[in-house]
Amino acid sequence: MWDSLFEAIDSQYENMVKTRRYLHQHPEVSFHESETASFIADTYKRLGIPYERNVGGNGIVATLKGGKPGRKVALRADFDALPIQEENDVAYKSKNDGVMHACGHDGHTASLLGLAEALLPFQDQIPGTVVFIHQHAEELPPGGAKAMIDTGVLDDVDAVFGTHLWATAPLGTIQTSKGPFMAGTDSFTIKIQGKGGHGAQPHLTKDAIVIGSQLVSSLQQVVSRRVDPLHTAVLTVGTFEAGQTFNIIADSSTLTGTVRTFNPEVQEVIIAEMEKLIKGACIGNGADYQFDYQKGYPPVINHPEQADLILQEAGKADSSLQTEEVDPSMAGEDFAYYLENKPGAYYFTGAQIPDHTYPHHHPKFNFDERALPHAAKTLIQAYRSYQEQNS
């Protein structure tokens, strides 16, 4: 049955491409994916697979109960886009101004829908129950995962798997790690209130640009001098806004940035050390400040046993696939919430276009569509391996 199923998934390739390109032309940003949700729901309605809409927001959950006894396993795909103006010159370019599928979520959705259609003729032969989780709002915290989980979508699920089409990994590669895989993603805002004045009279001011500049530099010492070098962390200042014109000393400035960690203790060290440095720089220069630190998605921590299933058995789905255990990525994903609740694993499906080096979230992002069946086949292979391991 399984070999026939994998052939059926391959036969869905053109349909997956068609679905992906339609979604790519009609992207919707996080929490506003109503048309995309309707498209997904209409697909399950056409297939006759039971589904629920508006799960935790715009989320959709479909369920295919197999004809043989087994475990209940969830497979997840996200479907939101990003507020980016597309610069690709392709026939399926985004029709929505300023919105683009620049991370591959259109492909995730196409793969999971294609898998559902390929599975349907084999329903009586499938052990257990497949839960198709179509999640909204991955790109924008607080995200859609937690809200969907809070509705109970995982309550009677035994395990959960997901994949991300990865445009910087070679086509035909499957990458994951047994443990930390993607970082926790926090954000911060620092507002400095000094005293402005004439550019010719700096001694009468409290220069918010100078204070902010000191912080940009000194904050880099948090990771290099306050965090154990055996622990991984990133602190990045992404924006610095201040000033109005060339001859006025700014009275205020605002810095924003991100912190990435895998360890909650490291996260707390960074927050405390940032507060000390900000307080010292501002109070020492007679300025006031506001420090707003927002904890975002937790790190994606794969369960070793389920990650090992991916590494050891993904090749059974397609002999051309090669698995690779890789170092964790400092990018983030709210799939972390699923893994906090149930055993499972997340992995990358290589989708790199040769000589196309644009990364995720770039206006010219794109991926090799031949990876679509790879994603579908490895997801159902993870399902199969888990069923066999726990039969």
C-alpha atoms as a printed R data frame, in Angstrom:
    type eleno elety resid chain resno       x      y       z
1   ATOM     1    CA   MET     A     1   0.000  0.000   0.000
2   ATOM     2    CA   TRP     A     2   2.691  2.492   0.933
3   ATOM     3    CA   ASP     A     3   4.569  2.287  -2.380
4   ATOM     4    CA   SER     A     4   1.293  2.842  -4.210
5   ATOM     5    CA   LEU     A     5   0.563  5.814  -1.956
6   ATOM     6    CA   PHE     A     6   3.942  7.387  -2.693
7   ATOM     7    CA   GLU     A     7   3.232  6.964  -6.412
8   ATOM     8    CA   ALA     A     8  -0.142  8.616  -5.885
9   ATOM     9    CA   ILE     A     9   1.567 11.560  -4.183
10  ATOM    10    CA   ASP     A    10   3.909 11.906  -7.161
11  ATOM    11    CA   SER     A    11   0.874 11.920  -9.437
12  ATOM    12    CA   GLN     A    12  -0.418 14.894  -7.435
13  ATOM    13    CA   TYR     A    13   2.593 16.990  -8.431
14  ATOM    14    CA   GLU     A    14   0.888 19.094 -11.100
15  ATOM    15    CA   ASN     A    15  -2.100 19.627  -8.819
16  ATOM    16    CA   MET     A    16   0.211 20.712  -5.986
17  ATOM    17    CA   VAL     A    17   1.970 23.179  -8.282
18  ATOM    18    CA   LYS     A    18  -1.380 24.559  -9.446
19  ATOM    19    CA   THR     A    19  -2.527 24.985  -5.845
20  ATOM    20    CA   ARG     A    20   0.747 26.553  -4.782
21  ATOM    21    CA   ARG     A    21   0.709 29.058  -7.624
22  ATOM    22    CA   TYR     A    22  -2.902 30.014  -6.989
23  ATOM    23    CA   LEU     A    23  -2.114 30.666  -3.325
24  ATOM    24    CA   HIS     A    24   1.038 32.530  -4.292
25  ATOM    25    CA   GLN     A    25  -1.017 34.869  -6.454
26  ATOM    26    CA   HIS     A    26  -3.509 35.497  -3.643
27  ATOM    27    CA   PRO     A    27  -1.464 35.913  -0.427
28  ATOM    28    CA   GLU     A    28  -2.932 37.194   2.815
29  ATOM    29    CA   VAL     A    29  -1.031 38.418   5.872
30  ATOM    30    CA   SER     A    30  -1.272 36.909   9.341
31  ATOM    31    CA   PHE     A    31  -4.703 37.013  10.999
32  ATOM    32    CA   HIS     A    32  -6.328 38.165   7.726
33  ATOM    33    CA   GLU     A    33  -6.257 34.887   5.780
34  ATOM    34    CA   SER     A    34 -10.023 34.518   5.246
35  ATOM    35    CA   GLU     A    35  -9.899 33.789   1.508
36  ATOM    36    CA   THR     A    36  -7.042 31.321   1.943
37  ATOM    37    CA   ALA     A    37  -8.959 29.573   4.708
38  ATOM    38    CA   SER     A    38 -12.014 29.337   2.436
39  ATOM    39    CA   PHE     A    39  -9.882 27.828  -0.329
40  ATOM    40    CA   ILE     A    40  -8.559 25.161   2.037
41  ATOM    41    CA   ALA     A    41 -12.012 24.411   3.441
42  ATOM    42    CA   ASP     A    42 -13.489 24.162  -0.065
43  ATOM    43    CA   THR     A    43 -10.814 21.627  -0.980
44  ATOM    44    CA   TYR     A    44 -11.729 19.355   1.938
45  ATOM    45    CA   LYS     A    45 -15.408 19.806   1.150
46  ATOM    46    CA   ARG     A    46 -14.763 18.692  -2.437
47  ATOM    47    CA   LEU     A    47 -12.809 15.672  -1.200
48  ATOM    48    CA   GLY     A    48 -15.475 14.755   1.323
49  ATOM    49    CA   ILE     A    49 -13.021 14.807   4.222
50  ATOM    50    CA   PRO     A    50 -14.574 16.095   7.487
51  ATOM    51    CA   TYR     A    51 -13.148 19.432   8.640
52  ATOM    52    CA   GLU     A    52 -13.655 22.300  11.058
53  ATOM    53    CA   ARG     A    53 -13.258 25.985  10.249
54  ATOM    54    CA   ASN     A    54 -12.375 28.959  12.445
55  ATOM    55    CA   VAL     A    55 -10.263 26.876  14.807
56  ATOM    56    CA   GLY     A    56  -8.493 29.343  17.087
57  ATOM    57    CA   GLY     A    57  -9.031 32.029  14.466
58  ATOM    58    CA   ASN     A    58  -8.651 31.254  10.777
59  ATOM    59    CA   GLY     A    59  -7.314 27.742  11.394
60  ATOM    60    CA   ILE     A    60  -8.738 24.628   9.751
61  ATOM    61    CA   VAL     A    61  -8.523 21.044  11.004
62  ATOM    62    CA   ALA     A    62  -9.472 18.076   8.816
63  ATOM    63    CA   THR     A    63  -9.574 14.449   9.947
64  ATOM    64    CA   LEU     A    64  -9.177 11.253   7.933
65  ATOM    65    CA   LYS     A    65  -9.902  8.126   9.960
66  ATOM    66    CA   GLY     A    66  -8.171  5.059   8.595
67  ATOM    67    CA   GLY     A    67  -9.741  1.651   8.275
68  ATOM    68    CA   LYS     A    68  -7.226 -0.054  10.548
69  ATOM    69    CA   PRO     A    69  -6.520  0.494  14.254
70  ATOM    70    CA   GLY     A    70  -3.680  2.813  15.149
71  ATOM    71    CA   ARG     A    71  -2.579  6.083  16.698
72  ATOM    72    CA   LYS     A    72  -3.864  9.584  15.982
73  ATOM    73    CA   VAL     A    73  -1.119 11.698  14.431
74  ATOM    74    CA   ALA     A    74  -1.276 15.351  13.383
75  ATOM    75    CA   LEU     A    75   0.474 16.836  10.346
76  ATOM    76    CA   ARG     A    76   0.714 20.620  10.244
77  ATOM    77    CA   ALA     A    77   1.091 23.251   7.522
78  ATOM    78    CA   ASP     A    78   0.852 27.049   7.884
79  ATOM    79    CA   PHE     A    79  -0.709 29.345   5.288
80  ATOM    80    CA   ASP     A    80  -0.099 33.043   6.038
81  ATOM    81    CA   ALA     A    81   2.003 35.406   3.911
82  ATOM    82    CA   LEU     A    82   4.206 38.421   4.652
83  ATOM    83    CA   PRO     A    83   3.852 42.209   4.124
84  ATOM    84    CA   ILE     A    84   6.467 42.257   1.354
85  ATOM    85    CA   GLN     A    85   6.251 43.620  -2.197
86  ATOM    86    CA   GLU     A    86   7.190 40.766  -4.520
87  ATOM    87    CA   GLU     A    87  10.023 41.392  -7.014
88  ATOM    88    CA   ASN     A    88   9.958 38.047  -8.823
89  ATOM    89    CA   ASP     A    89   9.209 38.127 -12.537
90  ATOM    90    CA   VAL     A    90   7.054 34.999 -12.695
91  ATOM    91    CA   ALA     A    91   3.664 34.229 -14.211
92  ATOM    92    CA   TYR     A    92   2.227 33.488 -10.757
93  ATOM    93    CA   LYS     A    93   3.464 36.716  -9.137
94  ATOM    94    CA   SER     A    94   1.413 38.052  -6.223
95  ATOM    95    CA   LYS     A    95  -1.674 40.006  -7.245
96  ATOM    96    CA   ASN     A    96  -2.020 41.581  -3.809
97  ATOM    97    CA   ASP     A    97   0.040 44.741  -3.595
98  ATOM    98    CA   GLY     A    98   2.523 44.693  -0.728
99  ATOM    99    CA   VAL     A    99   1.793 41.078   0.245
100 ATOM   100    CA   MET     A   100   3.837 38.038  -0.735
101 ATOM   101    CA   HIS     A   101   4.357 34.395   0.108
102 ATOM   102    CA   ALA     A   102   8.036 34.949   0.865
103 ATOM   103    CA   CYS     A   103   8.556 31.962   3.156
104 ATOM   104    CA   GLY     A   104   7.012 28.986   1.402
105 ATOM   105    CA   HIS     A   105   3.734 28.677   3.307
106 ATOM   106    CA   ASP     A   106   1.883 28.460   0.002
107 ATOM   107    CA   GLY     A   107   3.954 25.338  -0.681
108 ATOM   108    CA   HIS     A   108   3.295 23.889   2.770
109 ATOM   109    CA   THR     A   109  -0.432 24.185   2.169
110 ATOM   110    CA   ALA     A   110  -0.240 22.743  -1.343
111 ATOM   111    CA   SER     A   111   1.771 19.759  -0.093
112 ATOM   112    CA   LEU     A   112  -0.641 18.930   2.727
113 ATOM   113    CA   LEU     A   113  -3.727 19.307   0.506
114 ATOM   114    CA   GLY     A   114  -2.081 17.149  -2.145
115 ATOM   115    CA   LEU     A   115  -1.285 14.540   0.494
116 ATOM   116    CA   ALA     A   116  -4.889 14.516   1.693
117 ATOM   117    CA   GLU     A   117  -6.171 13.915  -1.830
118 ATOM   118    CA   ALA     A   118  -3.617 11.164  -2.474
119 ATOM   119    CA   LEU     A   119  -4.518  9.446   0.815
120 ATOM   120    CA   LEU     A   120  -8.244  9.319   0.237
121 ATOM   121    CA   PRO     A   121  -8.337  6.198  -2.023
122 ATOM   122    CA   PHE     A   122  -6.228  4.346   0.580
123 ATOM   123    CA   GLN     A   123  -8.362  5.312   3.577
124 ATOM   124    CA   ASP     A   124  -9.465  1.740   4.354
125 ATOM   125    CA   GLN     A   125  -5.845  0.566   4.427
126 ATOM   126    CA   ILE     A   126  -4.473  3.344   6.637
127 ATOM   127    CA   PRO     A   127  -3.781  2.584  10.305
128 ATOM   128    CA   GLY     A   128  -4.918  5.175  12.792
129 ATOM   129    CA   THR     A   129  -6.180  8.684  12.112
130 ATOM   130    CA   VAL     A   130  -4.550 11.525  10.196
131 ATOM   131    CA   VAL     A   131  -5.221 15.038  11.508
132 ATOM   132    CA   PHE     A   132  -4.460 17.769   8.976
133 ATOM   133    CA   ILE     A   133  -3.740 21.013  10.835
134 ATOM   134    CA   HIS     A   134  -3.808 24.087   8.588
135 ATOM   135    CA   GLN     A   135  -2.543 26.897  10.755
136 ATOM   136    CA   HIS     A   136  -2.937 30.620  10.267
137 ATOM   137    CA   ALA     A   137  -0.642 33.420  11.453
138 ATOM   138    CA   GLU     A   138   2.711 31.720  11.954
139 ATOM   139    CA   GLU     A   139   4.610 34.843  10.921
140 ATOM   140    CA   LEU     A   140   3.227 37.268  13.488
141 ATOM   141    CA   PRO     A   141   3.315 36.688  17.258
142 ATOM   142    CA   PRO     A   142   1.339 35.614  19.193
143 ATOM   143    CA   GLY     A   143   0.806 33.382  16.159
144 ATOM   144    CA   GLY     A   144  -1.875 30.853  15.391
145 ATOM   145    CA   ALA     A   145  -0.429 27.676  16.895
146 ATOM   146    CA   LYS     A   146  -1.163 28.419  20.544
147 ATOM   147    CA   ALA     A   147  -4.688 29.611  19.811
148 ATOM   148    CA   MET     A   148  -5.435 26.417  17.868
149 ATOM   149    CA   ILE     A   149  -3.954 24.250  20.613
150 ATOM   150    CA   ASP     A   150  -6.054 26.092  23.201
151 ATOM   151    CA   THR     A   151  -9.188 24.910  21.355
152 ATOM   152    CA   GLY     A   152  -8.121 21.308  21.982
153 ATOM   153    CA   VAL     A   153  -6.810 20.236  18.571
154 ATOM   154    CA   LEU     A   154  -4.053 18.187  20.212
155 ATOM   155    CA   ASP     A   155  -6.029 16.801  23.137
156 ATOM   156    CA   ASP     A   156  -6.373 13.262  21.757
157 ATOM   157    CA   VAL     A   157  -3.415 13.385  19.364
158 ATOM   158    CA   ASP     A   158  -0.507 11.022  20.041
159 ATOM   159    CA   ALA     A   159   2.201 12.789  18.001
160 ATOM   160    CA   VAL     A   160   2.678 15.742  15.659
161 ATOM   161    CA   PHE     A   161   4.990 16.348  12.696
162 ATOM   162    CA   GLY     A   162   5.635 19.304  10.436
163 ATOM   163    CA   THR     A   163   8.045 20.416   7.753
164 ATOM   164    CA   HIS     A   164   9.273 23.688   6.313
165 ATOM   165    CA   LEU     A   165  10.294 23.982   2.676
166 ATOM   166    CA   TRP     A   166  13.820 25.317   3.043
167 ATOM   167    CA   ALA     A   167  15.021 27.353   0.088
168 ATOM   168    CA   THR     A   168  18.647 27.408   1.224
169 ATOM   169    CA   ALA     A   169  18.952 23.604   1.497
170 ATOM   170    CA   PRO     A   170  19.605 21.528  -1.640
171 ATOM   171    CA   LEU     A   171  16.660 19.824  -3.296
172 ATOM   172    CA   GLY     A   172  16.423 16.233  -2.125
173 ATOM   173    CA   THR     A   173  17.781 16.836   1.372
174 ATOM   174    CA   ILE     A   174  15.828 16.394   4.603
175 ATOM   175    CA   GLN     A   175  17.353 18.187   7.587
176 ATOM   176    CA   THR     A   176  16.560 18.100  11.279
177 ATOM   177    CA   SER     A   177  18.145 17.663  14.701
178 ATOM   178    CA   LYS     A   178  17.417 15.499  17.743
179 ATOM   179    CA   GLY     A   179  16.758 18.242  20.272
180 ATOM   180    CA   PRO     A   180  16.979 22.026  19.813
181 ATOM   181    CA   PHE     A   181  16.212 22.808  16.178
182 ATOM   182    CA   MET     A   182  15.008 26.427  15.954
183 ATOM   183    CA   ALA     A   183  15.495 29.267  18.402
184 ATOM   184    CA   GLY     A   184  13.127 31.089  20.688
185 ATOM   185    CA   THR     A   185  12.374 34.505  19.175
186 ATOM   186    CA   ASP     A   186  11.965 37.580  21.368
187 ATOM   187    CA   SER     A   187  11.758 41.277  20.526
188 ATOM   188    CA   PHE     A   188  12.555 44.471  22.379
189 ATOM   189    CA   THR     A   189  12.045 48.225  22.182
190 ATOM   190    CA   ILE     A   190  14.212 50.798  23.961
191 ATOM   191    CA   LYS     A   191  12.958 54.388  24.107
192 ATOM   192    CA   ILE     A   192  15.423 57.030  25.285
193 ATOM   193    CA   GLN     A   193  14.225 60.447  26.411
194 ATOM   194    CA   GLY     A   194  16.983 63.038  26.667
195 ATOM   195    CA   LYS     A   195  17.017 66.785  26.089
196 ATOM   196    CA   GLY     A   196  17.296 68.262  22.632
197 ATOM   197    CA   GLY     A   197  18.882 71.489  21.510
198 ATOM   198    CA   HIS     A   198  20.915 73.346  18.946
199 ATOM   199    CA   GLY     A   199  23.640 71.368  17.196
200 ATOM   200    CA   ALA     A   200  26.106 74.126  18.095
201 ATOM   201    CA   GLN     A   201  25.391 73.819  21.830
202 ATOM   202    CA   PRO     A   202  25.793 70.146  22.750
203 ATOM   203    CA   HIS     A   203  26.762 71.009  26.325
204 ATOM   204    CA   LEU     A   204  23.209 72.163  26.984
205 ATOM   205    CA   THR     A   205  21.628 68.902  25.831
206 ATOM   206    CA   LYS     A   206  21.314 65.257  26.706
207 ATOM   207    CA   ASP     A   207  21.945 63.765  23.271
208 ATOM   208    CA   ALA     A   208  19.629 60.779  22.686
209 ATOM   209    CA   ILE     A   209  21.574 59.742  19.583
210 ATOM   210    CA   VAL     A   210  24.868 59.527  21.461
211 ATOM   211    CA   ILE     A   211  23.229 57.548  24.262
212 ATOM   212    CA   GLY     A   212  21.565 55.240  21.752
213 ATOM   213    CA   SER     A   213  24.853 54.765  19.903
214 ATOM   214    CA   GLN     A   214  26.541 53.752  23.130
215 ATOM   215    CA   LEU     A   215  23.822 51.175  23.669
216 ATOM   216    CA   VAL     A   216  24.118 49.713  20.169
217 ATOM   217    CA   SER     A   217  27.754 49.022  20.931
218 ATOM   218    CA   SER     A   218  27.485 47.978  24.580
219 ATOM   219    CA   LEU     A   219  24.556 45.609  24.010
220 ATOM   220    CA   GLN     A   220  26.858 43.464  21.894
221 ATOM   221    CA   GLN     A   221  28.757 42.699  25.089
222 ATOM   222    CA   VAL     A   222  25.737 40.924  26.575
223 ATOM   223    CA   VAL     A   223  26.227 37.810  24.470
224 ATOM   224    CA   SER     A   224  30.019 38.026  24.215
225 ATOM   225    CA   ARG     A   225  30.691 38.815  27.874
226 ATOM   226    CA   ARG     A   226  27.617 37.866  29.918
227 ATOM   227    CA   VAL     A   227  26.489 34.568  28.353
228 ATOM   228    CA   ASP     A   228  28.357 31.285  28.797
229 ATOM   229    CA   PRO     A   229  30.183 30.751  25.471
230 ATOM   230    CA   LEU     A   230  28.965 27.146  25.446
231 ATOM   231    CA   HIS     A   231  25.403 28.465  25.089
232 ATOM   232    CA   THR     A   232  24.039 29.884  21.855
233 ATOM   233    CA   ALA     A   233  22.411 33.312  21.756
234 ATOM   234    CA   VAL     A   234  21.916 36.241  19.405
235 ATOM   235    CA   LEU     A   235  21.160 39.874  20.252
236 ATOM   236    CA   THR     A   236  20.525 42.114  17.252
237 ATOM   237    CA   VAL     A   237  19.579 45.795  17.130
238 ATOM   238    CA   GLY     A   238  17.492 46.052  13.988
239 ATOM   239    CA   THR     A   239  16.348 49.685  13.926
240 ATOM   240    CA   PHE     A   240  17.593 53.000  15.322
241 ATOM   241    CA   GLU     A   241  15.307 55.979  14.846
242 ATOM   242    CA   ALA     A   242  16.168 59.501  15.974
243 ATOM   243    CA   GLY     A   243  16.529 63.090  14.864
244 ATOM   244    CA   GLN     A   244  14.816 65.486  12.475
245 ATOM   245    CA   THR     A   245  17.497 67.488  10.729
246 ATOM   246    CA   PHE     A   246  21.252 68.025  10.549
247 ATOM   247    CA   ASN     A   247  21.642 70.865  13.063
248 ATOM   248    CA   ILE     A   248  19.351 69.753  15.892
249 ATOM   249    CA   ILE     A   249  20.433 67.441  18.687
250 ATOM   250    CA   ALA     A   250  17.717 64.823  19.131
251 ATOM   251    CA   ASP     A   251  15.819 64.715  22.390
252 ATOM   252    CA   SER     A   252  14.667 61.112  21.880
253 ATOM   253    CA   SER     A   253  15.638 57.936  20.114
254 ATOM   254    CA   THR     A   254  14.164 54.455  19.722
255 ATOM   255    CA   LEU     A   255  15.979 51.168  19.231
256 ATOM   256    CA   THR     A   256  14.293 47.882  18.368
257 ATOM   257    CA   GLY     A   257  15.749 44.434  17.969
258 ATOM   258    CA   THR     A   258  15.527 40.724  18.561
259 ATOM   259    CA   VAL     A   259  16.998 38.158  20.927
260 ATOM   260    CA   ARG     A   260  17.311 34.461  20.018
261 ATOM   261    CA   THR     A   261  17.976 31.752  22.587
262 ATOM   262    CA   PHE     A   262  17.439 28.040  23.230
263 ATOM   263    CA   ASN     A   263  17.735 28.054  27.017
264 ATOM   264    CA   PRO     A   264  15.250 29.889  29.314
265 ATOM   265    CA   GLU     A   265  18.025 30.595  31.825
266 ATOM   266    CA   VAL     A   266  20.117 32.266  29.118
267 ATOM   267    CA   GLN     A   267  17.056 34.262  28.091
268 ATOM   268    CA   GLU     A   268  16.659 35.591  31.656
269 ATOM   269    CA   VAL     A   269  20.366 36.461  31.895
270 ATOM   270    CA   ILE     A   270  20.118 38.484  28.687
271 ATOM   271    CA   ILE     A   271  17.028 40.374  29.857
272 ATOM   272    CA   ALA     A   272  18.651 41.263  33.186
273 ATOM   273    CA   GLU     A   273  21.951 42.326  31.621
274 ATOM   274    CA   MET     A   274  20.204 44.439  28.993
275 ATOM   275    CA   GLU     A   275  18.291 46.242  31.735
276 ATOM   276    CA   LYS     A   276  21.529 47.002  33.590
277 ATOM   277    CA   LEU     A   277  23.269 48.393  30.518
278 ATOM   278    CA   ILE     A   278  20.293 50.489  29.444
279 ATOM   279    CA   LYS     A   279  19.812 51.894  32.930
280 ATOM   280    CA   GLY     A   280  23.490 52.703  33.271
281 ATOM   281    CA   ALA     A   281  23.785 54.437  29.904
282 ATOM   282    CA   CYS     A   282  20.643 56.499  30.345
283 ATOM   283    CA   ILE     A   283  20.818 57.468  33.989
284 ATOM   284    CA   GLY     A   284  24.549 58.125  33.688
285 ATOM   285    CA   ASN     A   285  23.775 60.669  30.976
286 ATOM   286    CA   GLY     A   286  20.766 62.214  32.702
287 ATOM   287    CA   ALA     A   287  18.183 60.640  30.387
288 ATOM   288    CA   ASP     A   288  15.041 58.632  31.020
289 ATOM   289    CA   TYR     A   289  14.202 55.361  29.297
290 ATOM   290    CA   GLN     A   290  11.559 52.736  28.670
291 ATOM   291    CA   PHE     A   291  12.575 49.124  28.082
292 ATOM   292    CA   ASP     A   292   9.909 46.837  26.658
293 ATOM   293    CA   TYR     A   293  10.952 43.207  26.241
294 ATOM   294    CA   GLN     A   294   8.483 40.840  24.573
295 ATOM   295    CA   LYS     A   295   8.987 37.106  24.887
296 ATOM   296    CA   GLY     A   296   7.956 35.533  21.590
297 ATOM   297    CA   TYR     A   297   7.833 31.953  20.373
298 ATOM   298    CA   PRO     A   298   9.690 29.417  22.512
299 ATOM   299    CA   PRO     A   299  12.442 27.357  20.866
300 ATOM   300    CA   VAL     A   300  11.539 24.398  18.681
301 ATOM   301    CA   ILE     A   301  12.821 21.406  20.631
302 ATOM   302    CA   ASN     A   302  12.396 18.175  18.709
303 ATOM   303    CA   HIS     A   303  11.703 14.995  20.633
304 ATOM   304    CA   PRO     A   304  14.771 12.832  19.902
305 ATOM   305    CA   GLU     A   305  12.846  9.627  19.213
306 ATOM   306    CA   GLN     A   306  10.570 11.254  16.643
307 ATOM   307    CA   ALA     A   307  13.406 13.255  15.060
308 ATOM   308    CA   ASP     A   308  15.323 10.007  14.689
309 ATOM   309    CA   LEU     A   309  12.367  8.576  12.770
310 ATOM   310    CA   ILE     A   310  12.780 11.399  10.265
311 ATOM   311    CA   LEU     A   311  16.521 10.874   9.961
312 ATOM   312    CA   GLN     A   312  16.374  7.092   9.713
313 ATOM   313    CA   GLU     A   313  13.245  6.507   7.662
314 ATOM   314    CA   ALA     A   314  12.455  9.515   5.448
315 ATOM   315    CA   GLY     A   315  14.346  7.785   2.645
316 ATOM   316    CA   LYS     A   316  11.698  5.034   2.571
317 ATOM   317    CA   ALA     A   317   9.336  7.577   1.052
318 ATOM   318    CA   ASP     A   318  11.668  8.361  -1.837
319 ATOM   319    CA   SER     A   319  15.034  6.731  -2.492
320 ATOM   320    CA   SER     A   320  16.381  9.993  -3.933
321 ATOM   321    CA   LEU     A   321  16.111 11.752  -0.565
322 ATOM   322    CA   GLN     A   322  19.102 12.149   1.734
323 ATOM   323    CA   THR     A   323  18.702 12.925   5.425
324 ATOM   324    CA   GLU     A   324  21.101 15.063   7.404
325 ATOM   325    CA   GLU     A   325  21.352 15.934  11.080
326 ATOM   326    CA   VAL     A   326  22.175 19.641  11.202
327 ATOM   327    CA   ASP     A   327  23.034 22.336  13.708
328 ATOM   328    CA   PRO     A   328  20.060 24.328  15.033
329 ATOM   329    CA   SER     A   329  18.831 27.398  13.170
330 ATOM   330    CA   MET     A   330  18.465 30.764  14.905
331 ATOM   331    CA   ALA     A   331  15.222 31.362  12.979
332 ATOM   332    CA   GLY     A   332  12.009 30.792  14.915
333 ATOM   333    CA   GLU     A   333   8.718 28.942  14.455
334 ATOM   334    CA   ASP     A   334   5.558 28.632  16.503
335 ATOM   335    CA   PHE     A   335   5.549 24.897  15.794
336 ATOM   336    CA   ALA     A   336   7.375 25.011  19.130
337 ATOM   337    CA   TYR     A   337   4.006 25.078  20.908
338 ATOM   338    CA   TYR     A   338   2.927 21.765  19.366
339 ATOM   339    CA   LEU     A   339   6.130 20.113  20.577
340 ATOM   340    CA   GLU     A   340   5.622 21.524  24.074
341 ATOM   341    CA   ASN     A   341   2.343 19.594  24.172
342 ATOM   342    CA   LYS     A   342   2.984 16.360  22.258
343 ATOM   343    CA   PRO     A   343   5.845 14.155  21.039
344 ATOM   344    CA   GLY     A   344   6.951 14.985  17.529
345 ATOM   345    CA   ALA     A   345   9.498 16.609  15.285
346 ATOM   346    CA   TYR     A   346   9.943 19.438  12.807
347 ATOM   347    CA   TYR     A   347  12.269 19.274   9.825
348 ATOM   348    CA   PHE     A   348  13.403 21.107   6.709
349 ATOM   349    CA   THR     A   349  12.636 19.853   3.213
350 ATOM   350    CA   GLY     A   350  15.331 21.084   0.824
351 ATOM   351    CA   ALA     A   351  13.878 23.281  -1.930
352 ATOM   352    CA   GLN     A   352  16.794 25.316  -3.245
353 ATOM   353    CA   ILE     A   353  16.670 26.571  -6.829
354 ATOM   354    CA   PRO     A   354  20.159 26.335  -8.367
355 ATOM   355    CA   ASP     A   355  21.773 29.762  -8.736
356 ATOM   356    CA   HIS     A   356  18.827 31.389  -6.921
357 ATOM   357    CA   THR     A   357  20.331 32.588  -3.662
358 ATOM   358    CA   TYR     A   358  17.555 34.741  -2.224
359 ATOM   359    CA   PRO     A   359  16.709 33.726   1.357
360 ATOM   360    CA   HIS     A   360  13.384 33.457   3.146
361 ATOM   361    CA   HIS     A   361  11.567 36.789   3.673
362 ATOM   362    CA   HIS     A   362  13.296 38.343   0.639
363 ATOM   363    CA   PRO     A   363  11.243 40.060  -2.120
364 ATOM   364    CA   LYS     A   364  12.750 37.600  -4.621
365 ATOM   365    CA   PHE     A   365  12.286 34.492  -2.494
366 ATOM   366    CA   ASN     A   366  11.226 31.394  -4.394
367 ATOM   367    CA   PHE     A   367  11.655 27.629  -4.092
368 ATOM   368    CA   ASP     A   368  11.947 24.575  -6.314
369 ATOM   369    CA   GLU     A   369   8.444 23.183  -6.687
370 ATOM   370    CA   ARG     A   370   9.806 19.667  -7.122
371 ATOM   371    CA   ALA     A   371  10.128 19.716  -3.322
372 ATOM   372    CA   LEU     A   372   6.333 19.713  -2.902
373 ATOM   373    CA   PRO     A   373   5.911 15.919  -3.183
374 ATOM   374    CA   HIS     A   374   9.050 15.459  -1.070
375 ATOM   375    CA   ALA     A   375   7.322 17.320   1.760
376 ATOM   376    CA   ALA     A   376   4.108 15.335   1.376
377 ATOM   377    CA   LYS     A   377   5.836 11.959   1.172
378 ATOM   378    CA   THR     A   378   8.091 12.531   4.169
379 ATOM   379    CA   LEU     A   379   5.172 13.741   6.295
380 ATOM   380    CA   ILE     A   380   3.185 10.585   5.631
381 ATOM   381    CA   GLN     A   381   6.328  8.488   6.067
382 ATOM   382    CA   ALA     A   382   6.764 10.057   9.515
383 ATOM   383    CA   TYR     A   383   3.139  9.120  10.192
384 ATOM   384    CA   ARG     A   384   3.769  5.569   8.977
385 ATOM   385    CA   SER     A   385   6.971  5.145  10.993
386 ATOM   386    CA   TYR     A   386   5.293  6.395  14.148
387 ATOM   387    CA   GLN     A   387   2.388  4.000  13.660
388 ATOM   388    CA   GLU     A   388   4.726  1.050  13.139
389 ATOM   389    CA   GLN     A   389   6.873  1.994  16.095
390 ATOM   390    CA   ASN     A   390   3.835  2.255  18.373
391 ATOM   391    CA   SER     A   391   1.654 -0.566  17.053
